[in-house]
Steps between C-alpha positions, in 0.01 A plus 500: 500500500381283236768252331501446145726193318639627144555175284612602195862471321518821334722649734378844391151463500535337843705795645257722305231374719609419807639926525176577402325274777744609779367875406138365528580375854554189434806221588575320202707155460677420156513154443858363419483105488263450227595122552317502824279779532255389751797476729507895509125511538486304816858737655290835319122419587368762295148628521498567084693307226635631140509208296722511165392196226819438333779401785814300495419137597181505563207720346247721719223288452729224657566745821132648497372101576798485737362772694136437505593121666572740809381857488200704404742806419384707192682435252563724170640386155723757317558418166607570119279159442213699547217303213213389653664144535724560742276741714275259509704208633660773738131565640438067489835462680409748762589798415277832619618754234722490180676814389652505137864637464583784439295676730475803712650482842256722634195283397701210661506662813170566491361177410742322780363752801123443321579107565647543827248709663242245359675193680605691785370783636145348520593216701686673769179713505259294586440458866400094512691210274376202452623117405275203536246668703749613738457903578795688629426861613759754429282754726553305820731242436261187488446165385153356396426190423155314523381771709766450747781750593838328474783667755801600302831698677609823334805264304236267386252743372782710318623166329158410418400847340798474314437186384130544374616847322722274283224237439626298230889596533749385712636718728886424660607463858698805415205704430342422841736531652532866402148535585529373811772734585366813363285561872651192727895439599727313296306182366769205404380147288431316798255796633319510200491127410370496925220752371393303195459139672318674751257685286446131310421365815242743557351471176542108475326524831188722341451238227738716243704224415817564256404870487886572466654305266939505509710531178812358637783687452254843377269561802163493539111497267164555553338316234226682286 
C-alpha cells in the first residue's frame, strides 16, 4: 500500500483528499506540525508527497529543499499560486508535478497513481539493479561485482534489495526490520544491525567500500 503525506493547512481540502486517496487504495498521512514537517516525513516515509506553497512558518518551497537533502520521493505542488512563477520555482526546487487549486479530485488521483507507477512499479520489475557497477540479481539472489559472485545470506540479500530499490532515499531500521520479518522469525535491532555490518564486510571485502552509508538516528542509504 502506497503512503502518501498531505501537507497542506486547509483542513478541508486536506480531509478532502486524504478520503479520496484512502478510496484509491492508498494510506495517507496529514501533516500536523507545520513547524517541523520533515519530522513526520522521516516517522511517515511516504512513497508520494502533496506539497501545499503557502504554510504556517515555513513555505513549501522551504520543505520541498528540505526533502530533496534526503529523499528522491515525488513530490507534487498544490496550489492557488498557480502563475508560471511559482510552477516554475516548484519544478527548480524539485518538484515533479504542480497542480493548480481548485481542481478535480479525480484528476488528482490519477496523476498521483500515473507518478507512482512511474517511480515504482518499474523498479520492482526489473530483474537486475545496479549501483557502481555492482549487479544484484533479483532472479537468483546474486551479487556481481567485477565479474565475481559475492556470497550474501538470505538477511543480507533482502536488506540489500531493499536498499538499492530505494536508491537515493533513506530507508529506517524500522522498515527492515519489517522486511526482514515478513518470511524470517522475529528480527530485533541488534539482529538487523548484526546483518548490516556483516553485509559491509562483505562488500568492503569485494572492493565496495561505503556502499551503505548510515543516517544516524533515520536508518540506512544507498547513494545514487
Amino acid at each position: 500500500m502506497y503512503r502518501l503525506l498531505i501537507v497542506e493547512d486547509d483542513r478541508g481540502i486536506a480531509e478532502a483528499i486524504k478520503a479520496q486517496a484512502e478510496m484509491w487504495g492508498m494510506q495517507a498521512h496529514l501533516v500536523t506540525n507545520f513547524r517541523n514537517v520533515m519530522a513526520e516525513f522521516v516517522e511517515t516515509e511516504p512513497h508520494i508527497v502533496l506539497l501545499d506553497i503557502s504554510l504556517p512558518f515555513f513555505n513549501g518551497y522551504h520543505w520541498c529543499s528540505e526533502i530533496r537533502k534526503v529523499s528522491k520521493v515525488p513530490i507534487i505542488f498544490i496550489s492557488s499560486a498557480s502563475d508560471n512563477m511559482n510552477m516554475i520555482m516548484a519544478m527548480n526546487m524539485g518538484a515533479d508535478d504542480f497542480i493548480a487549486k481548485p481542481f478535480d479530485q479525480s484528476l488528482l488521483m490519477a496523476k498521483l497513481q500515473a507518478l507512482l507507477r512511474r517511480t515504482y512499479d518499474f523498479a520492482s520489475s526489473v530483474p537486475v539493479l545496479e549501483h557502481r557497477g555492482a549487479l544484484l540479481h533479483t532472479g537468483d539472489q546474486s551479487l556481481v561485482y567485477e565479474n565475481e559472485k559475492i556470497s550474501l545470506s538470505k538477511n543480507e540479500y533482502r536488506i540489500l534489495l531493499v536498499l538499492m530499490k530505494n536508491k537515493g532515499r533513506v530507508v529506517s531500521r524500522e522498515k527492515l526490520m519489517e522486511r526482514l520479518w515478513e518470511t524470517d522469525c522475529f528480527v530485533d535491532e541488534n539482529t538487523l544491525s548484526v546483518n548490516v555490518n556483516r553485509l559491509r564486510k562483505r562488500l568492503e571485502s569485494a572492493g565496495l567500500h561505503d556502499f551503505i552509508k548510515t543516517k544516524f538516528g533515520v536508518g540506512y542509504l544507498i547513494e545514487d
